[in-house]
XYZ file of N, CA, C and O in Angstrom:
744
model
N 0.913 -1.486 0.307
C -0.165 0.279 -0.232
C 0.776 1.205 -0.520
O 0.236 1.814 -0.838
N 2.002 1.159 0.672
C 2.794 2.390 1.220
C 3.429 2.740 -0.435
O 3.219 4.171 -1.463
N 4.167 1.599 -1.080
C 4.312 1.483 -2.242
C 4.002 2.655 -3.828
O 3.705 3.303 -4.252
N 2.097 1.657 -3.353
C 1.302 2.368 -4.056
C 1.460 4.111 -3.768
O 0.913 4.754 -4.959
N 1.183 4.475 -2.737
C 0.731 6.108 -3.020
C 1.555 6.660 -2.720
O 1.702 7.840 -3.223
N 3.205 6.360 -3.029
C 4.710 6.850 -3.338
C 4.903 6.859 -4.929
O 4.863 8.191 -5.157
N 3.781 5.686 -5.777
C 3.330 6.083 -7.163
C 2.913 7.377 -7.474
O 2.581 7.844 -8.675
N 1.360 7.283 -6.328
C 0.510 8.611 -6.600
C 0.845 9.735 -6.303
O 0.423 10.686 -7.218
N 1.293 9.466 -5.446
C 2.371 10.657 -4.843
C 3.051 11.333 -6.101
O 2.712 12.680 -6.800
N 3.550 10.666 -6.680
C 5.247 10.546 -7.643
C 3.939 11.069 -8.702
O 5.001 12.071 -9.944
N 3.314 10.681 -9.146
C 2.868 10.651 -10.697
C 2.019 11.473 -10.319
O 2.148 13.115 -11.468
N 1.397 12.671 -9.243
C 0.505 13.653 -8.928
C 1.560 14.291 -8.860
O 1.641 15.734 -9.854
N 2.625 14.446 -8.651
C 3.497 15.701 -8.406
C 3.793 16.281 -9.698
O 3.879 16.632 -10.692
N 4.182 14.677 -11.372
C 4.564 15.311 -12.358
C 3.043 15.562 -13.282
O 4.084 16.058 -14.446
N 2.113 15.455 -12.948
C 1.438 16.052 -13.584
C 0.766 17.180 -13.360
O 0.784 18.292 -14.174
N 1.850 18.119 -11.527
C 0.799 18.966 -11.725
C 2.311 19.660 -12.546
O 1.960 21.383 -12.822
N 3.129 19.052 -11.871
C 4.564 19.589 -13.303
C 4.485 20.242 -14.500
O 4.369 21.010 -14.997
N 3.668 19.441 -14.961
C 2.945 19.491 -16.504
C 2.306 19.975 -16.854
O 1.154 20.658 -18.404
N 0.802 20.019 -15.971
C -0.551 21.116 -16.236
C -0.230 21.589 -16.827
O -0.160 23.101 -17.250
N -1.254 21.860 -18.013
C -1.296 23.497 -18.940
C -2.300 22.677 -19.493
O -1.882 22.360 -20.638
N -3.358 23.067 -19.228
C -4.814 22.476 -20.217
C -4.635 22.973 -21.573
O -4.646 23.982 -21.582
N -5.585 21.787 -21.884
C -5.805 22.677 -23.437
C -7.331 21.319 -23.472
O -7.338 20.525 -23.334
N -8.216 21.388 -24.873
C -8.978 20.664 -25.173
C -8.549 19.718 -25.650
O -7.654 19.631 -26.480
N -9.446 18.489 -25.849
C -8.761 17.294 -27.070
C -9.992 16.374 -27.337
O -10.078 16.292 -28.382
N -10.862 16.732 -27.616
C -12.359 16.609 -27.722
C -13.240 17.633 -28.276
O -13.500 18.432 -28.329
N -13.764 17.151 -30.214
C -14.471 17.785 -30.395
C -16.007 18.401 -29.995
O -16.324 18.735 -31.029
N -16.147 17.215 -29.316
C -18.023 16.714 -29.236
C -18.956 18.339 -28.243
O -18.001 19.396 -27.764
N -19.412 18.768 -28.610
C -20.256 19.818 -28.149
C -19.630 21.088 -28.813
O -19.293 22.305 -27.758
N -18.973 21.581 -30.033
C -18.168 23.022 -29.878
C -19.217 24.135 -30.350
O -19.638 23.997 -30.869
N -18.863 24.920 -29.112
C -19.545 26.324 -30.334
C -18.187 27.132 -31.217
O -17.351 25.899 -31.254
N -19.299 27.327 -32.205
C -18.318 27.761 -33.627
C -17.135 29.441 -33.251
O -18.258 30.110 -32.743
N -16.207 29.328 -33.345
C -15.402 30.490 -33.041
C -15.594 31.281 -34.121
O -16.198 31.002 -35.255
N -15.892 32.915 -34.410
C -16.011 33.399 -35.150
C -14.525 34.796 -35.223
O -13.849 35.043 -33.447
N -14.620 36.306 -35.781
C -13.887 36.808 -35.683
C -12.531 36.650 -35.123
O -11.945 37.127 -34.495
N -11.919 35.665 -36.398
C -10.532 35.213 -36.146
C -8.853 36.845 -36.114
O -9.436 37.456 -36.407
N -8.728 36.377 -34.032
C -7.622 37.617 -34.118
C -6.262 36.861 -34.010
O -6.433 36.022 -32.763
N -5.470 37.737 -34.258
C -3.796 36.989 -33.629
C -3.969 38.407 -32.498
O -4.060 39.318 -31.983
N -2.975 37.252 -31.292
C -2.772 38.396 -30.513
C -1.557 39.336 -30.335
O -2.466 40.031 -30.012
N -1.535 39.951 -31.732
C -0.793 40.883 -31.453
C -1.113 41.619 -32.359
O -1.658 42.467 -32.149
N -2.884 41.719 -33.270
C -3.845 42.797 -33.294
C -4.210 42.644 -31.903
O -4.286 42.419 -31.204
N -5.069 44.419 -32.730
C -5.057 45.060 -31.083
C -6.995 44.446 -31.795
O -8.162 45.441 -30.598
N -6.933 44.735 -32.302
C -9.060 44.636 -32.883
C -9.195 43.494 -34.069
O -8.343 43.324 -34.702
N -10.580 43.325 -33.619
C -10.886 41.839 -34.597
C -10.766 42.230 -36.185
O -10.746 43.284 -36.811
N -9.900 41.768 -37.348
C -9.856 42.079 -38.196
C -10.877 40.904 -39.638
O -11.261 39.703 -39.556
N -12.064 41.980 -40.354
C -13.084 41.386 -40.997
C -12.732 39.995 -41.457
O -13.925 38.966 -41.805
N -11.978 40.161 -42.479
C -12.375 39.308 -43.310
C -11.264 38.381 -42.983
O -10.114 37.271 -43.566
N -10.316 37.824 -41.812
C -9.449 36.896 -41.262
C -10.373 35.667 -41.272
O -11.891 35.456 -41.092
N -9.891 34.676 -41.964
C -10.526 33.047 -42.036
C -11.302 32.554 -40.840
O -9.584 32.798 -39.661
N -11.854 31.638 -40.424
C -11.787 31.590 -39.062
C -11.966 30.018 -39.193
O -12.821 29.054 -40.314
N -11.141 29.232 -38.088
C -10.878 27.794 -38.394
C -11.765 27.030 -37.538
O -12.896 28.091 -36.867
N -12.139 26.203 -38.837
C -13.945 25.755 -38.654
C -14.048 24.505 -37.359
O -12.946 24.142 -37.743
N -14.647 24.670 -35.816
C -14.416 23.450 -35.033
C -14.956 22.054 -35.595
O -15.987 22.307 -36.899
N -14.869 20.822 -34.728
C -15.498 19.462 -35.516
C -17.107 19.664 -35.922
O -17.294 20.857 -34.750
N -17.519 19.137 -37.112
C -19.074 19.262 -37.695
C -19.128 17.543 -36.670
O -20.628 17.453 -36.672
N -18.828 17.436 -35.254
C -19.980 16.678 -34.452
C -21.151 17.694 -33.864
O -21.383 18.600 -33.403
N -22.041 16.449 -33.648
C -22.986 17.100 -33.118
C -23.342 17.543 -31.583
O -22.074 17.512 -31.225
N -23.739 18.955 -31.192
C -23.846 18.763 -30.213
C -24.387 18.775 -29.077
O -25.685 17.732 -29.436
N -23.672 18.188 -27.721
C -24.802 17.064 -27.077
C -25.742 17.930 -26.319
O -25.495 18.929 -25.879
N -26.513 17.765 -25.775
C -27.592 18.441 -24.663
C -26.249 18.921 -24.277
O -25.952 18.750 -23.407
N -27.055 19.988 -23.484
C -26.501 21.372 -21.802
C -27.491 20.174 -20.630
O -26.347 20.365 -19.906
N -28.237 20.578 -20.876
C -28.136 19.734 -19.314
C -28.057 18.355 -19.523
O -28.401 17.458 -20.483
N -27.627 18.354 -17.893
C -26.418 16.497 -17.751
C -27.524 16.504 -16.533
O -27.564 15.836 -16.076
N -28.094 17.515 -15.540
C -29.168 16.741 -14.409
C -30.545 16.663 -14.596
O -31.027 18.403 -15.217
N -31.327 16.309 -14.388
C -32.180 15.773 -14.967
C -33.525 17.206 -13.320
O -34.374 17.399 -13.749
N -33.165 17.406 -12.919
C -33.027 18.147 -11.308
C -33.248 19.338 -11.929
O -33.697 20.473 -11.036
N -31.823 19.829 -12.046
C -31.665 21.038 -12.398
C -31.034 21.875 -13.300
O -29.754 21.577 -14.361
N -31.982 22.774 -14.068
C -30.952 22.642 -15.161
C -30.206 23.932 -15.499
O -30.240 25.195 -13.701
N -28.744 24.091 -15.962
C -27.531 24.842 -16.277
C -28.609 26.399 -16.657
O -29.254 26.360 -17.359
N -27.553 26.714 -16.070
C -27.886 28.744 -16.737
C -26.768 28.839 -16.707
O -25.568 28.524 -15.724
N -26.395 29.998 -17.117
C -25.449 30.919 -17.825
C -24.421 31.571 -16.414
O -25.206 31.631 -15.275
N -23.388 31.449 -16.351
C -22.120 31.563 -14.611
C -22.746 33.389 -15.065
O -22.466 33.271 -16.362
N -22.786 33.617 -14.462
C -23.043 35.288 -14.368
C -20.529 36.081 -14.913
O -20.176 35.669 -14.270
N -20.967 37.196 -15.153
C -19.320 37.964 -16.159
C -20.494 39.160 -14.893
O -21.065 39.831 -15.186
N -18.702 39.422 -14.321
C -18.490 40.804 -13.384
C -17.855 41.793 -13.960
O -18.164 42.662 -13.125
N -17.485 40.799 -15.080
C -16.335 42.807 -15.822
C -14.851 41.908 -16.570
O -15.881 40.226 -17.011
N -15.497 42.709 -18.131
C -14.453 42.120 -18.996
C -13.264 41.491 -19.322
O -13.210 40.577 -19.592
N -12.283 41.777 -18.078
C -11.193 41.127 -17.693
C -11.439 39.466 -17.077
O -10.625 39.360 -16.341
N -12.594 39.484 -16.402
C -12.500 38.385 -15.872
C -12.644 37.205 -16.213
O -12.835 36.764 -17.314
N -11.318 35.688 -16.008
C -11.169 34.943 -16.722
C -12.694 33.973 -15.789
O -12.392 33.351 -14.770
N -13.197 33.518 -17.013
C -14.692 32.653 -16.929
C -13.543 30.847 -16.692
O -14.191 30.198 -15.820
N -13.101 30.426 -17.373
C -12.368 29.029 -17.356
C -11.048 28.835 -18.101
O -11.287 30.159 -18.929
N -10.191 28.633 -17.396
C -8.803 28.024 -18.133
C -8.802 27.159 -18.621
O -8.484 26.400 -17.048
N -7.924 26.792 -19.286
C -7.933 25.673 -19.250
C -6.161 24.777 -20.156
O -6.583 25.021 -21.307
N -5.934 24.021 -19.350
C -4.323 23.747 -20.240
C -4.552 22.211 -20.685
O -5.423 21.365 -19.811
N -4.592 21.738 -21.951
C -4.388 20.174 -21.873
C -2.087 20.034 -21.839
O -1.217 20.770 -22.876
N -1.783 19.038 -21.518
C -0.961 18.674 -21.892
C 0.082 17.442 -22.012
O -1.104 16.559 -22.000
N 0.658 16.339 -22.250
C 0.781 15.315 -22.351
C 0.822 14.733 -23.584
O 0.567 15.258 -24.878
N 0.660 13.060 -23.785
C -0.348 13.083 -25.112
C 1.742 12.521 -25.166
O 2.692 12.740 -25.071
N 1.582 11.176 -26.564
C 2.893 10.714 -27.170
C 3.743 12.029 -27.557
O 4.377 11.907 -26.732
N 3.084 13.194 -28.305
C 4.369 14.234 -28.643
C 4.827 15.365 -27.544
O 5.331 16.139 -28.019
N 4.149 15.209 -26.550
C 3.897 16.274 -25.690
C 3.560 17.383 -25.553
O 3.809 18.322 -25.277
N 2.156 18.050 -26.084
C 1.538 18.909 -26.050
C 1.331 20.235 -25.241
O 1.803 19.602 -24.006
N 1.596 21.225 -25.440
C 1.355 22.074 -24.766
C 0.289 23.006 -25.318
O 0.350 23.921 -25.730
N -1.387 23.461 -24.793
C -1.720 24.026 -24.976
C -2.533 24.706 -23.855
O -2.566 24.364 -22.781
N -3.504 25.583 -24.852
C -3.866 26.603 -23.823
C -5.141 27.379 -24.044
O -5.303 27.837 -24.948
N -6.554 28.012 -23.861
C -8.232 28.170 -23.888
C -8.013 28.775 -22.958
O -7.954 28.202 -21.491
N -8.234 30.446 -23.082
C -9.173 31.152 -21.521
C -9.826 31.478 -22.396
O -10.166 32.659 -23.586
N -11.211 31.666 -21.627
C -12.472 32.833 -21.712
C -12.624 33.548 -21.202
O -12.879 33.245 -19.243
N -12.908 34.775 -21.465
C -12.289 36.085 -20.887
C -14.439 36.734 -20.926
O -15.143 36.552 -21.707
N -14.240 37.120 -20.148
C -15.243 37.815 -19.879
C -16.379 38.481 -20.928
O -17.662 39.255 -20.997
N -15.258 39.402 -21.430
C -15.767 40.192 -22.753
C -16.106 38.961 -24.203
O -16.475 40.018 -24.979
N -16.818 38.175 -24.016
C -16.767 37.216 -24.428
C -15.456 36.344 -25.409
O -15.619 36.102 -26.701
N -14.056 36.917 -25.477
C -13.268 36.313 -26.424
C -12.813 35.553 -25.318
O -12.401 35.012 -24.908
N -12.296 34.729 -26.787
C -11.279 33.452 -26.152
C -9.745 33.016 -27.506
O -10.032 33.868 -27.853
N -9.343 33.652 -25.552
C -7.068 33.653 -26.080
C -7.266 32.042 -26.047
O -6.823 31.285 -25.226
N -6.624 30.884 -27.286
C -6.064 30.116 -27.476
C -4.942 30.169 -27.625
O -4.683 30.338 -28.396
N -4.162 28.831 -27.569
C -2.406 28.906 -27.203
C -2.067 26.860 -27.502
O -3.050 26.700 -27.584
N -1.375 27.231 -29.021
C -1.393 25.871 -29.422
C -0.119 25.615 -29.804
O 0.690 26.347 -31.176
N 1.197 25.709 -29.547
C 2.816 25.442 -30.150
C 3.406 26.651 -30.196
O 3.505 26.634 -31.346
N 2.843 26.967 -29.462
C 3.361 29.173 -29.653
C 2.770 30.185 -30.326
O 2.590 30.616 -30.878
N 2.243 29.233 -30.841
C 0.849 30.473 -32.089
C -0.735 30.055 -30.934
O -1.401 29.668 -30.469
N -0.609 31.676 -30.359
C -1.358 32.213 -29.949
C -2.579 32.840 -30.949
O -2.591 33.670 -31.946
N -3.924 32.873 -30.178
C -5.467 33.492 -31.077
C -6.115 33.569 -30.132
O -6.829 32.849 -29.593
N -6.354 35.101 -31.151
C -7.772 35.450 -30.234
C -9.078 35.987 -31.475
O -8.381 36.362 -31.695
N -10.503 35.226 -30.341
C -11.650 35.271 -31.106
C -12.534 36.039 -30.284
O -12.351 35.881 -28.959
N -13.594 36.830 -31.172
C -14.664 36.632 -30.126
C -15.961 35.629 -29.958
O -16.089 35.313 -31.504
N -16.543 35.072 -28.871
C -17.743 34.211 -29.363
C -18.729 35.672 -29.723
O -19.252 36.901 -29.365
N -20.201 34.873 -30.167
C -20.975 35.676 -31.106
C -22.069 35.031 -29.417
O -21.920 34.924 -28.537
N -22.662 36.226 -29.095
C -24.150 36.176 -28.054
C -24.285 34.322 -27.694
O -24.529 34.116 -26.338
N -24.922 34.094 -28.703
C -25.660 32.586 -28.639
C -23.626 31.746 -27.974
O -24.105 31.045 -27.309
N -22.635 31.763 -28.547
C -21.890 31.017 -28.378
C -21.611 31.201 -26.408
O -20.995 30.643 -26.187
N -21.398 32.275 -26.664
C -21.124 33.137 -25.033
C -22.057 32.179 -24.528
O -21.634 32.114 -23.468
N -23.019 32.536 -24.208
C -23.794 32.110 -23.755
C -23.758 30.830 -23.294
O -24.740 30.436 -21.867
N -24.074 29.862 -24.793
C -23.905 28.510 -24.515
C -22.613 28.266 -23.890
O -21.989 27.087 -22.571
N -21.527 29.201 -23.197
C -19.761 28.409 -22.572
C -20.272 28.672 -21.324
O -20.639 27.707 -20.604
N -20.547 29.762 -20.993
C -21.526 30.257 -20.077
C -22.744 29.302 -19.026
O -22.096 29.340 -17.718
N -23.348 28.252 -19.936
C -23.944 27.441 -19.663
C -23.407 26.551 -19.367
O -23.633 25.526 -17.946
N -22.107 25.635 -20.181
C -21.576 24.623 -19.442
C -21.170 25.617 -18.401
O -20.742 23.402 -17.659
N -20.627 26.156 -18.370
C -20.377 26.265 -17.031
C -21.145 26.542 -15.503
O -20.041 26.340 -14.307
N -22.129 26.875 -15.864
C -22.976 26.660 -14.385
C -23.966 25.421 -14.345
O -25.036 25.112 -13.940
N -22.743 24.678 -15.041
C -23.404 22.545 -15.203
C -23.879 23.048 -14.042
O -22.585 22.201 -13.677
N -24.530 22.480 -12.970
C -24.530 22.245 -11.816
C -24.061 20.665 -11.429
O -23.435 20.311 -10.070
N -23.917 20.018 -12.322
C -23.099 18.384 -11.813
C -21.375 18.914 -12.642
O -20.744 17.540 -11.525
N -21.165 19.643 -13.086
C -19.263 20.480 -12.404
C -19.768 20.278 -10.697
O -18.108 20.049 -10.658
N -20.649 20.763 -9.544
C -20.073 20.697 -8.408
C -19.880 19.157 -7.688
O -19.131 19.267 -6.901
N -20.283 18.382 -8.923
C -19.951 16.468 -8.701
C -18.448 16.318 -9.237
O -17.966 15.296 -8.484
N -17.788 16.941 -9.982
C -16.649 15.998 -10.465
C -15.471 16.530 -9.358
O -15.170 17.506 -8.910
N -15.161 15.902 -9.504
C -13.428 15.411 -8.684
C -13.105 16.334 -8.685
O -12.798 16.816 -10.602
N -11.489 16.326 -8.026
C -10.799 17.715 -8.162
C -9.598 17.116 -9.404
O -9.189 17.910 -9.985
N -9.538 15.790 -8.665
C -8.510 14.954 -9.657
C -9.031 13.399 -9.823
O -9.392 13.117 -9.457
N -9.120 13.424 -11.307
C -9.124 12.019 -11.928
C -8.215 11.486 -13.049
O -8.451 11.971 -14.382
N -7.420 10.982 -12.579
C -5.766 10.758 -13.661
C -5.473 9.210 -13.265
O -5.491 9.007 -11.982
N -5.200 8.428 -14.194
C -5.584 7.111 -13.925
C -3.835 7.450 -14.069
O -3.545 7.302 -15.432
N -3.301 7.095 -13.223
C -2.200 6.849 -12.912
C -1.012 5.354 -13.374
O 0.033 5.834 -13.782
N -2.854 4.559 -13.627
C -1.609 3.433 -14.356
C -1.722 3.483 -15.874
O -0.730 2.873 -17.096
N -2.007 4.354 -16.843
C -2.138 4.882 -18.484
C -1.090 5.985 -18.388
O -0.104 6.477 -17.961
N -0.746 5.843 -19.850
C 0.925 6.160 -20.183
C 0.104 7.067 -21.345
O -0.775 7.085 -22.268
N 1.032 8.249 -22.108
C 0.354 8.543 -22.899
C -1.049 9.349 -23.742
O -1.511 9.728 -23.943
N -1.694 9.816 -21.999
C -2.819 10.407 -22.898
C -2.883 11.351 -22.293
O -2.058 12.340 -21.035
N -3.941 12.564 -22.988
C -3.897 14.241 -22.328
C -3.945 14.733 -21.181
O -4.927 13.537 -20.959
N -3.206 15.113 -20.816
C -4.234 15.780 -19.466
C -4.418 17.340 -19.371
O -4.720 18.099 -19.848
N -6.037 17.130 -18.561
C -6.992 18.671 -18.744
C -6.578 19.467 -17.704
O -6.854 18.529 -15.965
N -6.693 20.567 -17.142
C -6.534 21.577 -16.091
C -7.067 22.468 -16.349
O -7.014 23.165 -17.697
N -8.429 22.111 -15.952
C -9.239 23.370 -15.766
C -9.271 24.095 -14.623
O -9.797 23.442 -13.391
N -9.401 25.572 -14.309
C -10.183 26.456 -13.434
C -10.680 27.028 -13.504
O -10.807 27.873 -14.679
N -11.631 27.156 -12.928
C -13.230 27.107 -13.119
C -13.612 27.704 -11.478
O -13.809 26.552 -11.083
N -14.613 28.835 -11.123
C -15.888 28.940 -10.274
C -14.252 28.790 -8.963
O -15.361 27.743 -7.990
N -13.566 29.527 -8.575
C -12.908 28.962 -7.811
C -12.389 27.957 -7.362
O -11.651 27.387 -6.643
N -12.212 27.039 -8.573
C -11.736 25.549 -8.765
C -10.826 25.053 -9.864
O -10.386 25.845 -10.785
N -9.507 24.330 -8.883
C -8.970 23.933 -9.826
C -9.488 22.161 -9.960
O -9.461 21.516 -9.562
N -9.406 21.378 -11.425
C -10.171 20.393 -11.944
C -8.432 19.629 -12.843
O -8.543 20.434 -13.983
N -8.864 18.356 -12.484
C -7.552 17.793 -13.527
C -7.836 16.394 -13.768
O -8.392 15.831 -13.081
N -8.294 16.089 -14.396
C -8.430 15.232 -15.912
C -8.065 14.836 -16.934
O -7.367 14.936 -17.838
N -8.174 13.322 -17.146
C -7.325 12.375 -18.248
C -8.500 12.149 -19.075
O -8.197 11.379 -20.337
N -9.473 12.537 -18.568
C -11.205 12.193 -19.137
C -10.932 10.243 -19.382
O -11.602 9.810 -19.822
N -10.511 9.538 -18.454
C -10.868 8.105 -18.393
C -12.186 7.812 -16.829
O -12.112 6.458 -17.305
N -11.882 8.755 -17.113
C -13.538 8.656 -16.238
C -14.474 9.181 -16.682
O -14.760 10.195 -16.849
N -15.583 9.036 -16.677
C -16.830 9.436 -17.269
C -17.236 10.834 -16.411
O -18.660 10.069 -15.962
N -17.391 11.742 -16.844
C -17.638 13.125 -16.480
C -18.898 13.806 -17.693
O -18.387 14.696 -18.080
N -19.845 13.639 -17.983
C -20.418 14.123 -18.836
C -19.656 15.416 -19.031
O -19.486 16.343 -19.845
N -20.781 16.034 -17.498
C -21.060 17.986 -18.000
C -19.891 17.920 -17.527
O -19.759 19.128 -19.115
N -18.246 17.750 -17.082
C -17.060 17.830 -17.201
C -16.615 18.082 -18.768
O -15.835 18.489 -19.714
N -16.611 16.983 -19.655
C -16.638 16.033 -21.040
C -16.970 17.378 -21.893
O -16.109 17.267 -23.412
N -18.335 18.097 -21.849
C -18.666 18.527 -22.242
C -18.025 20.095 -22.649
O -18.291 20.456 -24.293
N -17.909 20.033 -21.442
C -17.664 21.889 -21.013
C -15.819 21.470 -21.924
O -15.549 23.030 -22.598
N -15.015 21.019 -22.033
C -13.658 20.158 -22.291
C -13.857 20.360 -24.319
O -12.966 20.240 -24.651
N -14.908 19.761 -24.820
C -15.084 19.448 -26.196
C -15.362 21.128 -26.667
O -14.543 20.811 -27.225
N -16.416 21.620 -25.798
C -16.864 22.799 -26.382
C -15.594 23.966 -26.194
O -15.088 24.522 -27.074
N -14.411 24.175 -25.432
C -13.535 24.754 -25.436
C -12.443 24.644 -26.663
O -11.581 25.668 -27.010
N -12.323 22.744 -26.779
C -11.376 22.460 -27.572
C -11.920 23.081 -28.934
O -10.833 23.036 -29.624
N -12.642 23.443 -29.487
C -13.404 23.686 -30.459
C -12.773 24.635 -31.151
O -12.252 25.356 -31.916
N -11.972 25.753 -29.787
C -11.422 27.189 -30.370
C -9.862 27.776 -30.345
O -9.495 28.315 -30.411
N -9.160 26.034 -30.226
C -8.175 25.631 -30.307
C -7.291 25.950 -32.104
O -8.059 25.339 -33.139
N -6.437 26.820 -32.111
C -6.699 27.085 -33.510
C -6.074 25.404 -34.108
O -5.442 24.770 -34.054
N -6.372 25.749 -35.668
C -7.066 23.731 -35.829
C -4.697 24.273 -37.162
O -4.627 24.989 -37.781
N -4.615 23.005 -37.064
C -3.160 22.692 -38.107
C -2.099 23.796 -37.690
O -1.747 24.319 -38.903
């Protein structure tokens, strides 16, 4: 038992050192609009917009007893959610940040893109964040015996959640999928 505990603690330390959340699933994605590079001050209307996966959007409601409602926004600089993705065979490092002004800053392999959500996309992302089922998600669900899996670290509502998606967490999986859609493509 003591040896296993040491392996879990050592694995946790390694995971925490690598944590840099990013999405890995295209499920439940909102469509990004108004592509803007990080060096630009304003959106350029003619910029091409990367299209997320065309997989169908899952139902937003995960709990039959409580309907999700959009999380409140307290200001334009508020970070509603930060997701970093790390690990995998190639050692990826990706990050997505949703702000209170409706912008999404996504970084992948040193390339940063800032896009603006439209009203429906912003409401959908805030509703996914407001899903009461997220309150039941454990702070740490990593399969320490699995190798080369992506590790997702999400910071939202004063919490940090780490997962490799090895345990079924539908509300968290929908949120991760929606945020992954905002990452730069290829």
